Short mmCIF file of C-alpha atoms (C1' of nucleotides) in Angstrom, two decimals:
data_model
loop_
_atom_site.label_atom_id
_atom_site.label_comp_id
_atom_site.label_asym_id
_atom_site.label_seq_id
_atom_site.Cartn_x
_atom_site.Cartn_y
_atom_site.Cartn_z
CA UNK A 1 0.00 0.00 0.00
CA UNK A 2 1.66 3.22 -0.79
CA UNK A 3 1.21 6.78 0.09
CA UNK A 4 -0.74 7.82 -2.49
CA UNK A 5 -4.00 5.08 -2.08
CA UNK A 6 -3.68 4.86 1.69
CA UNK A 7 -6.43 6.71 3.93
CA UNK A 8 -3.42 9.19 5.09
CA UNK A 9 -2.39 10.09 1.56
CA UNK A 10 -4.81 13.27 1.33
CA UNK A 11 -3.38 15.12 4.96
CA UNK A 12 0.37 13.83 3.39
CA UNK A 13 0.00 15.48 0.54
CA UNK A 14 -0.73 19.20 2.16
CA UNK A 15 2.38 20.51 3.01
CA UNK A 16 0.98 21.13 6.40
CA UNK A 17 1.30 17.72 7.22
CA UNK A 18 4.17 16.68 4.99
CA UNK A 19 6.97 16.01 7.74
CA UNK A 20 4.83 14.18 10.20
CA UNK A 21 5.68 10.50 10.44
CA UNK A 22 3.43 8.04 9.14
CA UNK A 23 2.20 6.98 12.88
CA UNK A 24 0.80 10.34 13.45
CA UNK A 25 -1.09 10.86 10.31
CA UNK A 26 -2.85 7.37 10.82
CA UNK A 27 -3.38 8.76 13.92
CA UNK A 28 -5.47 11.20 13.23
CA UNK A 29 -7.52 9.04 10.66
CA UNK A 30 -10.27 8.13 13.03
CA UNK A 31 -10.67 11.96 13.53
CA UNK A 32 -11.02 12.60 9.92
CA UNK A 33 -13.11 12.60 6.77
CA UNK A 34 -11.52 11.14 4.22
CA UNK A 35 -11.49 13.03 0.52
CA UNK A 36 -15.13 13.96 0.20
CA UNK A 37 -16.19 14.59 -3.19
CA UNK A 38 -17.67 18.25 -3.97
CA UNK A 39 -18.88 18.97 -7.37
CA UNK A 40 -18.47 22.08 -9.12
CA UNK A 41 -20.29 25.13 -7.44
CA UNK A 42 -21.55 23.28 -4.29
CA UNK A 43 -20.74 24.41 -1.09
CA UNK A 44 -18.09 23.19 1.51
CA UNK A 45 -18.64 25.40 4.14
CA UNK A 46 -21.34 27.83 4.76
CA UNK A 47 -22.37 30.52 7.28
CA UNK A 48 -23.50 28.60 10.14
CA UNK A 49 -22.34 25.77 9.00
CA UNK A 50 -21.65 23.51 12.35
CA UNK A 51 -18.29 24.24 10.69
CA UNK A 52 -16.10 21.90 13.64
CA UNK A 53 -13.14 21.03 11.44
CA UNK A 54 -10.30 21.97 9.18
CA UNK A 55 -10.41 21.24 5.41
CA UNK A 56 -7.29 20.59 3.65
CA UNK A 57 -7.68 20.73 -0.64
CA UNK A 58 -6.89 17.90 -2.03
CA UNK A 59 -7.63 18.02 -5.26
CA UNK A 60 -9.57 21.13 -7.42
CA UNK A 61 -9.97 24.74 -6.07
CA UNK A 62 -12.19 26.73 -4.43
CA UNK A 63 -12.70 30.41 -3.45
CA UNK A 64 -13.59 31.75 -0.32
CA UNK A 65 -16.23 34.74 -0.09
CA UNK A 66 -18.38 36.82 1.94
CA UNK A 67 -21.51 37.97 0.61
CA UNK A 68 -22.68 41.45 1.88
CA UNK A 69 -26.32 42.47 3.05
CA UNK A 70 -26.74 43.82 -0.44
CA UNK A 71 -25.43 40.66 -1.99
CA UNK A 72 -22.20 42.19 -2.81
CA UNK A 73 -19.77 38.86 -2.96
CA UNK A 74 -16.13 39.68 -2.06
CA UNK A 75 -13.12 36.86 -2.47
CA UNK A 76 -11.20 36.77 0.36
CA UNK A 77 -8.67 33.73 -0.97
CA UNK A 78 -8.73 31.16 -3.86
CA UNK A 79 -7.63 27.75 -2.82
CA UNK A 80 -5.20 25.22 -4.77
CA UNK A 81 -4.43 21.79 -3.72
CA UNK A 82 -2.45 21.25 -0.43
CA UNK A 83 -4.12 24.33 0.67
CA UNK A 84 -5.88 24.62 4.05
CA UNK A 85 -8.59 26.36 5.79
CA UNK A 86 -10.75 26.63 8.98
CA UNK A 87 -7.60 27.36 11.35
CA UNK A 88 -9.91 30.50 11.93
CA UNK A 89 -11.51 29.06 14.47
CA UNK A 90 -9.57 26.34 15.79
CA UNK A 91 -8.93 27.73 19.36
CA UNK A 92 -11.56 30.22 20.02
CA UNK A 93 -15.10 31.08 18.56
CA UNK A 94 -15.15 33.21 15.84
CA UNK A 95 -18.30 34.25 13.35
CA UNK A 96 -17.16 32.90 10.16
CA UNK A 97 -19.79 34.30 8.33
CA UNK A 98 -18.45 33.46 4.67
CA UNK A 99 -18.42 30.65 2.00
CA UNK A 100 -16.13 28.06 0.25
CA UNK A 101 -17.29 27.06 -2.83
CA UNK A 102 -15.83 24.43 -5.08
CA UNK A 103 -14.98 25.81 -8.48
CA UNK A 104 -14.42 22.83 -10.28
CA UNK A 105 -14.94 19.09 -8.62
CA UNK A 106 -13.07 19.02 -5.74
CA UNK A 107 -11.74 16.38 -3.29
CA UNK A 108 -11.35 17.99 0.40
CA UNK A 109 -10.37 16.21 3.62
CA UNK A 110 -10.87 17.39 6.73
CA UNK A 111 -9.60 16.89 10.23
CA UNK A 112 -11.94 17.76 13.50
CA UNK A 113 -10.96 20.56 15.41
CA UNK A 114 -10.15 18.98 18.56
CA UNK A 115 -8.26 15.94 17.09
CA UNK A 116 -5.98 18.85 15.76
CA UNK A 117 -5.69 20.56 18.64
CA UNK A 118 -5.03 17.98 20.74
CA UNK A 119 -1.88 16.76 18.12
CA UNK A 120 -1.25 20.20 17.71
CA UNK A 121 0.24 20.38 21.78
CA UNK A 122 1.59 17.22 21.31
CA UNK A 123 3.77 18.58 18.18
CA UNK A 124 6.00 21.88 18.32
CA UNK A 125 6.77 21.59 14.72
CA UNK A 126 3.61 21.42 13.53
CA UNK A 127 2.88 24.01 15.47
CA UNK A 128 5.55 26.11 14.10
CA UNK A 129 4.43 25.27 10.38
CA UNK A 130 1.06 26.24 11.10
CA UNK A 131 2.44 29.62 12.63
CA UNK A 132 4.05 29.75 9.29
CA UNK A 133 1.27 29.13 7.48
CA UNK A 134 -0.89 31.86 9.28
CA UNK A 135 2.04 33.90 8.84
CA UNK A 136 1.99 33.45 5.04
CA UNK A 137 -1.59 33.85 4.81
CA UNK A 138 -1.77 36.92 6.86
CA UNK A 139 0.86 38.35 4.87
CA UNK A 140 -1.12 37.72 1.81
CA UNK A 141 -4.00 39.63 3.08
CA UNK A 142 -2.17 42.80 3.99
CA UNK A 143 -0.46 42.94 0.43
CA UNK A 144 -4.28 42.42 -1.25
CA UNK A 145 -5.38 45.53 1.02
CA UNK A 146 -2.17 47.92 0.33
CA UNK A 147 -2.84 46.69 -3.52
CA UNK A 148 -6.18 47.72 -3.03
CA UNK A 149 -6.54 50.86 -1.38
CA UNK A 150 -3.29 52.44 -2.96
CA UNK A 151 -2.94 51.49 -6.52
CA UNK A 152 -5.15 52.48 -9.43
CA UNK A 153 -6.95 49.41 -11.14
CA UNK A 154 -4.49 49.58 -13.90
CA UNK A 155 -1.65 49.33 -11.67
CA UNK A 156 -3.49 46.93 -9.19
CA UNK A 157 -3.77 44.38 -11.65
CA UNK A 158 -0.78 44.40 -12.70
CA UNK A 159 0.94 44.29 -9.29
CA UNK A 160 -1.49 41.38 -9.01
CA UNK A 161 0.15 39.46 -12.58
CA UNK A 162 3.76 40.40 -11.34
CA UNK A 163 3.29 38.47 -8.19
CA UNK A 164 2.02 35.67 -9.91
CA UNK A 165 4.82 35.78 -12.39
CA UNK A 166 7.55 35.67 -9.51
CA UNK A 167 5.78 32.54 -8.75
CA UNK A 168 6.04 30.83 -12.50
CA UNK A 169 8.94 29.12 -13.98
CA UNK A 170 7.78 30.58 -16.95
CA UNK A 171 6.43 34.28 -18.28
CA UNK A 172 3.40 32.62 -19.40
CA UNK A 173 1.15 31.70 -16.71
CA UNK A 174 -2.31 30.78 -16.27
CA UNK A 175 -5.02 32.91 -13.72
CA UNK A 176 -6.27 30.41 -11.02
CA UNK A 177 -10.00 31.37 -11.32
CA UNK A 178 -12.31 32.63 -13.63
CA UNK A 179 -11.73 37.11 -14.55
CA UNK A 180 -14.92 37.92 -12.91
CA UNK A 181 -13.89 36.17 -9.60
CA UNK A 182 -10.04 37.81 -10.15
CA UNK A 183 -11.78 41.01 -10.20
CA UNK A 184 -13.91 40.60 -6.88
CA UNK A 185 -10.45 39.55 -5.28
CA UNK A 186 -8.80 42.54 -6.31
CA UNK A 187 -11.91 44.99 -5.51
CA UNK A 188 -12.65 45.68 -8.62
CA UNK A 189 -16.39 45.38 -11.74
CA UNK A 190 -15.49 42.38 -13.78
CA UNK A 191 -16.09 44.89 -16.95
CA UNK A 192 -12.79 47.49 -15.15
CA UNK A 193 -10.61 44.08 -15.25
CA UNK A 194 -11.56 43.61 -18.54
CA UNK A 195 -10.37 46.94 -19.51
CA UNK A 196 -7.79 47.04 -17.60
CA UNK A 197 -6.07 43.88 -19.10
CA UNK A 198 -6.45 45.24 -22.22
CA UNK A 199 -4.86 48.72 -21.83
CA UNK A 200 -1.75 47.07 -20.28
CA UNK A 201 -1.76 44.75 -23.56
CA UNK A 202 -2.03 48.00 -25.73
CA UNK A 203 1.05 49.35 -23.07
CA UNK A 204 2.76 46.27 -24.58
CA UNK A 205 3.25 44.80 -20.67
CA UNK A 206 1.75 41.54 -21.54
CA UNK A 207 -0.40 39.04 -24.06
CA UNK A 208 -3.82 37.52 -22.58
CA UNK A 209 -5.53 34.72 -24.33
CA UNK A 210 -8.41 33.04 -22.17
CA UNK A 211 -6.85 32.35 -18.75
CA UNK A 212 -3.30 32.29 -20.27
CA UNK A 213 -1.02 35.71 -19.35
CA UNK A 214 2.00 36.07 -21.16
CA UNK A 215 4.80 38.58 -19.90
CA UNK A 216 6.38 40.59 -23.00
CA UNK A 217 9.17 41.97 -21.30
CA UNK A 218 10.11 39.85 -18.08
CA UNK A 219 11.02 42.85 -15.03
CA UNK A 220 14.27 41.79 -13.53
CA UNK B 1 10.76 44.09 43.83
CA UNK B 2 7.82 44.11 42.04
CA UNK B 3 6.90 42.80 38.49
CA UNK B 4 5.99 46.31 37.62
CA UNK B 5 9.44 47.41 38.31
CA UNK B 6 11.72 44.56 36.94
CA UNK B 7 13.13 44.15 33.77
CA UNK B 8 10.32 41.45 32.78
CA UNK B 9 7.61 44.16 33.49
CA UNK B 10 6.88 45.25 30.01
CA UNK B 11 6.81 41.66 28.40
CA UNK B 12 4.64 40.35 31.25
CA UNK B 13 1.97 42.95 30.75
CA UNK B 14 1.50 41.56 26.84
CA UNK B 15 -1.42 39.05 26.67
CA UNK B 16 1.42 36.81 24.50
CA UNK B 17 3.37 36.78 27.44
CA UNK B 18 1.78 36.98 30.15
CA UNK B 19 0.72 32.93 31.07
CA UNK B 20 4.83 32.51 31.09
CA UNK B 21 6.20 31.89 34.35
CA UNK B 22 8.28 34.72 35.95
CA UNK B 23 11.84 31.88 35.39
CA UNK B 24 10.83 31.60 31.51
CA UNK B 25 10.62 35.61 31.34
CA UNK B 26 13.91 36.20 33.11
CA UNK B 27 15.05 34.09 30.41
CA UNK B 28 14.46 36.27 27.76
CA UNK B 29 15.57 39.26 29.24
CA UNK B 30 19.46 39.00 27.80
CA UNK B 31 18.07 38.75 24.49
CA UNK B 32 15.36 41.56 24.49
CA UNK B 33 15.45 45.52 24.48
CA UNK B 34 14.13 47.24 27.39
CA UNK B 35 11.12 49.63 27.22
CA UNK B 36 13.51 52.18 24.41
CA UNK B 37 11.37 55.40 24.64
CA UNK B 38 9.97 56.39 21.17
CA UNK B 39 8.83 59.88 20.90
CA UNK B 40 5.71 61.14 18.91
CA UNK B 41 6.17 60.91 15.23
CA UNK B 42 9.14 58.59 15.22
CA UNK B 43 9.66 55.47 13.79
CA UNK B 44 10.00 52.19 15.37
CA UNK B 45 10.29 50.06 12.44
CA UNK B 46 11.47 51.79 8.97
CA UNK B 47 11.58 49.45 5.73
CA UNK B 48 15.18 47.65 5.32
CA UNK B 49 15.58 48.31 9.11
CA UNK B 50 17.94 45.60 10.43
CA UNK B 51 14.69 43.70 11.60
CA UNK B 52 15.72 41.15 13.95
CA UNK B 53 13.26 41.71 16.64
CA UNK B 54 9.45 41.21 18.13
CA UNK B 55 8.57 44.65 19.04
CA UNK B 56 5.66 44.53 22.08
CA UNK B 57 4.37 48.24 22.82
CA UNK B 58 4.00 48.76 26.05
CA UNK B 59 3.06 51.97 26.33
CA UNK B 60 1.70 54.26 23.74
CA UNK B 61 0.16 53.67 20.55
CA UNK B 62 1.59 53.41 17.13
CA UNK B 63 0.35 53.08 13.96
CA UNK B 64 1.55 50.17 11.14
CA UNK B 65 1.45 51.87 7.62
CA UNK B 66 2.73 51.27 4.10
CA UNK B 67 3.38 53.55 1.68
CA UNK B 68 3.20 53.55 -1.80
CA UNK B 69 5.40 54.69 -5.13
CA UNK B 70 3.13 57.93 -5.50
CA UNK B 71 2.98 58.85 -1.91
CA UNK B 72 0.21 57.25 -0.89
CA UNK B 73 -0.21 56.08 3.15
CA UNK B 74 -2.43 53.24 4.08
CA UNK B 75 -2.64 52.25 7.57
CA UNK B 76 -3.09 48.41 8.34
CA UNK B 77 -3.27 48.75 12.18
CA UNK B 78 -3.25 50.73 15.16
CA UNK B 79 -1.11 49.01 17.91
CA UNK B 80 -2.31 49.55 21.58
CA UNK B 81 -0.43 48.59 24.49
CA UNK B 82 -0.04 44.89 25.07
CA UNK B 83 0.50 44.87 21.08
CA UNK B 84 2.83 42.93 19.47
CA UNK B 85 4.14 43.09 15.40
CA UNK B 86 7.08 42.00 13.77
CA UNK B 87 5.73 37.90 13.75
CA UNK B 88 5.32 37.80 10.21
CA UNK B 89 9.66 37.74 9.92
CA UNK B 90 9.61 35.45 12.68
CA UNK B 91 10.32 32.17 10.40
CA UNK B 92 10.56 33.21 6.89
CA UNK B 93 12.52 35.87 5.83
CA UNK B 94 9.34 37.98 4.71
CA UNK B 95 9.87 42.02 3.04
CA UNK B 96 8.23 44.15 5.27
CA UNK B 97 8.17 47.06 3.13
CA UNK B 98 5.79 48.94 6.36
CA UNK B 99 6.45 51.54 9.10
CA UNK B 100 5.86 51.15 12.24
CA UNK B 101 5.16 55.09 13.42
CA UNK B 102 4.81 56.00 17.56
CA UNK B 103 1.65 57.98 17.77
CA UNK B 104 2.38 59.34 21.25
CA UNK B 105 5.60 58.58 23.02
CA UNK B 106 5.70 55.28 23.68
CA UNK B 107 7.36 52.80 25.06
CA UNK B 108 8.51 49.54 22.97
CA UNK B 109 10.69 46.31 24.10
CA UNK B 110 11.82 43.73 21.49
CA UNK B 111 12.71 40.03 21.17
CA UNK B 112 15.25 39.12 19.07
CA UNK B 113 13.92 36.82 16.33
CA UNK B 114 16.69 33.92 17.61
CA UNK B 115 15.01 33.84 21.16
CA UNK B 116 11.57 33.59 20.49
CA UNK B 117 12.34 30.95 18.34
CA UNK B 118 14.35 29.01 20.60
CA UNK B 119 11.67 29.41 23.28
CA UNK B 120 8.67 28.55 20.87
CA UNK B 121 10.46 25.11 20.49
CA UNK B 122 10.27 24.78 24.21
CA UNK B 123 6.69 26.03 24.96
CA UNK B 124 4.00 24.39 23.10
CA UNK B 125 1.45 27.16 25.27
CA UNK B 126 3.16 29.89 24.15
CA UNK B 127 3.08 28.51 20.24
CA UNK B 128 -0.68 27.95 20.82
CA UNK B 129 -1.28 31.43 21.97
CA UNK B 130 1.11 32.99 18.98
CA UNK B 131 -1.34 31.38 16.87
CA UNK B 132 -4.21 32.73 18.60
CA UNK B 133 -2.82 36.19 18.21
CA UNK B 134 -2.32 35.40 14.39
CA UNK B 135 -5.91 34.01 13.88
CA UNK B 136 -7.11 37.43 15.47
CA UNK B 137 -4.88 39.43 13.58
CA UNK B 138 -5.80 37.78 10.53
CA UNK B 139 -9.75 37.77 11.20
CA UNK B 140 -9.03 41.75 11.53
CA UNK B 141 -7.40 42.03 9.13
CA UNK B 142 -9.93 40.10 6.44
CA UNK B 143 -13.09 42.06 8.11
CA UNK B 144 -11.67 45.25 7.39
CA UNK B 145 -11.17 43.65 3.88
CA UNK B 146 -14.64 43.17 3.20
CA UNK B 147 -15.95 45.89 4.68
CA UNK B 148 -13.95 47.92 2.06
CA UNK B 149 -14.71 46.18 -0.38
CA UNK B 150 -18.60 45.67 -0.32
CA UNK B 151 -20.25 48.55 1.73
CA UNK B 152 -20.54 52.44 0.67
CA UNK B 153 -18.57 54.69 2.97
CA UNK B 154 -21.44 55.17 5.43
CA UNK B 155 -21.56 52.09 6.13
CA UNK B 156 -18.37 51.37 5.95
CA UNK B 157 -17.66 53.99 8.90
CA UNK B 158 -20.95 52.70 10.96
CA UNK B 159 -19.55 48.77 10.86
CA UNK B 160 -16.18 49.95 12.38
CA UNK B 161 -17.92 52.01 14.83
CA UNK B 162 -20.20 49.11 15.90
CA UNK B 163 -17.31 46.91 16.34
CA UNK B 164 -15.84 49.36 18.57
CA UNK B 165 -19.08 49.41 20.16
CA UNK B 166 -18.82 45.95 20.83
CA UNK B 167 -15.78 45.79 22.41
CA UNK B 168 -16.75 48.83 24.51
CA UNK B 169 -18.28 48.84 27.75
CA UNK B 170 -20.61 51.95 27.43
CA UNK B 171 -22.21 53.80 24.28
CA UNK B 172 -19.74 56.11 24.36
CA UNK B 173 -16.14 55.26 23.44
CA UNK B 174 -12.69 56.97 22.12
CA UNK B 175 -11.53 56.86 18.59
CA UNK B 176 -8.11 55.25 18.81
CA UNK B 177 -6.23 57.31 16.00
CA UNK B 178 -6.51 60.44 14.66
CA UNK B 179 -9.51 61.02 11.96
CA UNK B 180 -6.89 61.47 9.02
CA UNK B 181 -5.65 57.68 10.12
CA UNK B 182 -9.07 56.13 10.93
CA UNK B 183 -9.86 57.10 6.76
CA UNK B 184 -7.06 55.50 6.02
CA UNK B 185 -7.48 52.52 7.82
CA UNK B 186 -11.13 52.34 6.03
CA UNK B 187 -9.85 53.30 2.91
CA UNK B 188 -11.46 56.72 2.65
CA UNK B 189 -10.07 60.84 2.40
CA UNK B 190 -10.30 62.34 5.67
CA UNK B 191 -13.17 64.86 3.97
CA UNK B 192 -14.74 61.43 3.25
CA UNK B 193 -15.10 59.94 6.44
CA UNK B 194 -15.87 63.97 8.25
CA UNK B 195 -18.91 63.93 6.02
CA UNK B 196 -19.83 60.27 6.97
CA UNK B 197 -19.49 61.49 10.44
CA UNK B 198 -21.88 64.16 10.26
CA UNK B 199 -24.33 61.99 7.77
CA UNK B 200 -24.56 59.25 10.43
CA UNK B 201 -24.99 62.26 13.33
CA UNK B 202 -27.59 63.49 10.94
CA UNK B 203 -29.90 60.07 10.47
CA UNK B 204 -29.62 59.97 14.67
CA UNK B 205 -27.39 57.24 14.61
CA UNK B 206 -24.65 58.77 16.77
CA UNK B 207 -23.36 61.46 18.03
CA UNK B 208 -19.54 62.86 17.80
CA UNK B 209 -17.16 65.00 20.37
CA UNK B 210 -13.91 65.14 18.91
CA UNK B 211 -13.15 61.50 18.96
CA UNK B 212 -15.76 60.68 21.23
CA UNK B 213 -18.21 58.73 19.62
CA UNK B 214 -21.79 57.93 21.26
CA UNK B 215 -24.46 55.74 19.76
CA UNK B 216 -27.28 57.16 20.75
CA UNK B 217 -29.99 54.33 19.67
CA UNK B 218 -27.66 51.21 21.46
CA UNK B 219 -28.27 48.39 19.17
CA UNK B 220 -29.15 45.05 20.37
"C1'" DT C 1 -3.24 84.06 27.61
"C1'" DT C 2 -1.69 84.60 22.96
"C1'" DG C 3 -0.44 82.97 18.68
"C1'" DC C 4 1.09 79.25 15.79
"C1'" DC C 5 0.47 74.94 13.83
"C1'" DT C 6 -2.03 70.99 13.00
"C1'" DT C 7 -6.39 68.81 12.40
"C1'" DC C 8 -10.91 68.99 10.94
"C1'" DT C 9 -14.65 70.64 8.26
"C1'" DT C 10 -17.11 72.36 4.31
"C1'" DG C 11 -17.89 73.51 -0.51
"C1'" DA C 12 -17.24 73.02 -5.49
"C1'" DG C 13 -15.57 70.52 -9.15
"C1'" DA C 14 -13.20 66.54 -11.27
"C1'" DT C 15 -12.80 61.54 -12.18
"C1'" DA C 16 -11.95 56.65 -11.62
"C1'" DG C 17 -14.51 53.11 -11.68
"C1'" DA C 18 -19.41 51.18 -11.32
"C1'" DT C 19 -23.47 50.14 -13.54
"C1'" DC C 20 -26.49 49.08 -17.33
"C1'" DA C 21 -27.19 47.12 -21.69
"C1'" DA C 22 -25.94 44.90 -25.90
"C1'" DT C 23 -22.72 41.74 -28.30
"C1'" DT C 24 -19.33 38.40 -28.83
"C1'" DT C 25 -16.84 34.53 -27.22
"C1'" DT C 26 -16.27 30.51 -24.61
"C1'" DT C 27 -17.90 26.68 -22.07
"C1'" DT C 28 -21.06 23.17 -20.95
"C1'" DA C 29 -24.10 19.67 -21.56
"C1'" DA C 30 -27.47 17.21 -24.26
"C1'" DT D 1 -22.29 18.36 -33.03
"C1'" DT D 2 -25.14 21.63 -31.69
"C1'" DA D 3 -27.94 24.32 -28.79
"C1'" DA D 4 -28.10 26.66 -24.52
"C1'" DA D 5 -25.83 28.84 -20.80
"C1'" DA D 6 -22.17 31.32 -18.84
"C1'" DA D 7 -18.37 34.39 -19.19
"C1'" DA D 8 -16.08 38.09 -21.22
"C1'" DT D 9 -15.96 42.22 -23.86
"C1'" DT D 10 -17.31 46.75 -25.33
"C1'" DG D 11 -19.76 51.11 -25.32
"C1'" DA D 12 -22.41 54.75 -22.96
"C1'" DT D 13 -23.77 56.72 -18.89
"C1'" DC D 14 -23.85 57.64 -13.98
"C1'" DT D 15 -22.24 58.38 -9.35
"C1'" DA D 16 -19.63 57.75 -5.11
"C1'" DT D 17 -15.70 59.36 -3.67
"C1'" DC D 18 -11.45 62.02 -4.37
"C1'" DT D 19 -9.09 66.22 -4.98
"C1'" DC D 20 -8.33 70.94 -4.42
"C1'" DA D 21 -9.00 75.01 -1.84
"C1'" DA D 22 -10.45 77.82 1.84
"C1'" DG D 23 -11.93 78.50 6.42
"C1'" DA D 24 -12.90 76.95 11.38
"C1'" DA D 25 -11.63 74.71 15.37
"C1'" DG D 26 -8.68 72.60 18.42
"C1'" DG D 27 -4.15 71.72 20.73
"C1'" DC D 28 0.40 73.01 22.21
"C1'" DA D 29 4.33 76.04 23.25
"C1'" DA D 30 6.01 80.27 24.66
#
DNA sequence: TTGCCTTCTTGAGATAGATCAATTTTTTAA
DNA sequence: TTAAAAAATTGATCTATCTCAAGAAGGCAA
């Protein structure tokens, strides 16, 4: 039985859990769901959801939204595989009030809160990863709100495109989600993306076809 | 002599800190700066600063601010005492490109990086309650991100008010910042937010002193 | 207390981006 | 393969908020 089939495969494979042993993933088995299937546009957490675990991305992605009183939807984070969420409220109550929503079929596992928390004492390292992690994520947030409330569209998007092109090999890269849901993530009407992609085309900064973003002249 | 008076004072009055037992604290005491004195309008933390330290504020209040290419200042938080910043460089070597500004003279003690490490790895509690103060950070941090993003600025004001009305004990309460720095924490011109101000004193709603804020119709 | 300096307010005008509506393009599913 | 649905684009208009400018009010130092 390797890795890869065995009930422990799905927590292995988010880099969260990557360096525990084998004993302690199997160990938290019992406490777990085990790669739950969610089709495209269904739901994998809600508002008052009895939302008592952690879900780790196994496979497909999914964005995570609040929806205003006047049904305004704003995209907090779009999740990739290995990607986790839910630490939110792992030690003390907090209103989660938004959504996660599969965008294409998705495979998520998740591990109950207080299995977690109880492996979490037990293990400083995984601990310290998850500090990490928050640390990453937290990091990400403040960047999205600078972006956001200092930068002109033009300029946010493209301080957007340049981030995702330090994380490509290559200066062709593809956008994780669909334009309309970029645009909610960077605060801005799906039709000012548009626009916006194509006057930094016309600035000769990049190509876009579909999804696919091409860098002309690679910064650097 | 007192733990007001001894050299472990300042980090014991931080929440982070504060469960440690008085032997841990000593510990940390060759490795940490002692309650510097920052007067008004200085800087704490500059970009590129040699940042090799936790900075907890123990008296004062600062502000945590980036600013852009054209100029352009927006505030991320407002520290008050017992505050702590500087975790995101804890692990990963992370650009910080923010100031950290005192708004009153203040007084500020630091960790080196190295320490709080080393004593993380020893105390699972204190890991548990860093990641406590991350998951608030970052719940702050994403509600002030939505609330930009998907109310007008009257509402955007009267949701930050009613938070601080939440975590106030009477209807009337201080505004922790200057006006100028409260707009740019919600992402609004100070003329903005004045004339939100008087709108919201205008439907009733509340009424303002200064800084002092009163709801007059306590909700809930 | 006086005067200076900063913060706040108020008004008028400018504008970036939103909204609305109509196509076009792409994707999905039958 | 094709029809239907969804997403993206484009144009025209609208508006919430910013910017600029001037004045009022508040705080601090001498």
């Amino acid at each position: 039985m390797t890795i890869q089939h065995s009930a422990t495969a799905c927590l292995a494979r988010a880099p969260l859990f990557s360096s525990l042993d084998l004993e302690t993933l199997i160990s938290l088995v019992p406490a777990s769901k085990h790669r739950q299937l969610f089709p495209r546009g269904s739901f994998i957490k809600q508002p008052f959801d009895n939302n008592d675990g952690m879900f780790v991305l196994d496979q497909g992605s999914a964005k995570v939204y609040s929806v205003s009183d006047t049904g305004k939807e704003k995209i907090l984070y779009m999740m990739k595989p290995g990607d986790i969420t839910g630490q939110e409220t792992l030690f003390s109550v907090r209103k989660t009030d938004y959504f996660i929503e599969a965008l294409e079929d998705s495979y998520v596992c998740s591990v109950s809160h207080r299995a977690f928390q109880q492996l979490l004492q037990k293990s400083p390292a995984l601990c310290l990863k998850l500090l990490n992690t928050f640390g990453d994520k937290l990091v990400a947030v403040e960047q999205n709100s600078i972006r956001r409330d200092t930068l002109l569209a033009k300029d946010r998007v493209l301080s957007y495109l340049k981030d995702k092109l330090d994380s490509s090999t290559s200066s062709t890269f593809q956008l994780p989600v669909k334009k309309k849901e970029l645009a909610s993530f960077l605060g801005l009407s799906p039709e000012t993306l548009s626009r916006q992609l194509k006057a930094l085309q016309k600035d000769g900064e990049i190509t876009v076809s579909g999804r696919n973003i091409t860098f002309t002249t690679p910064r650097y």
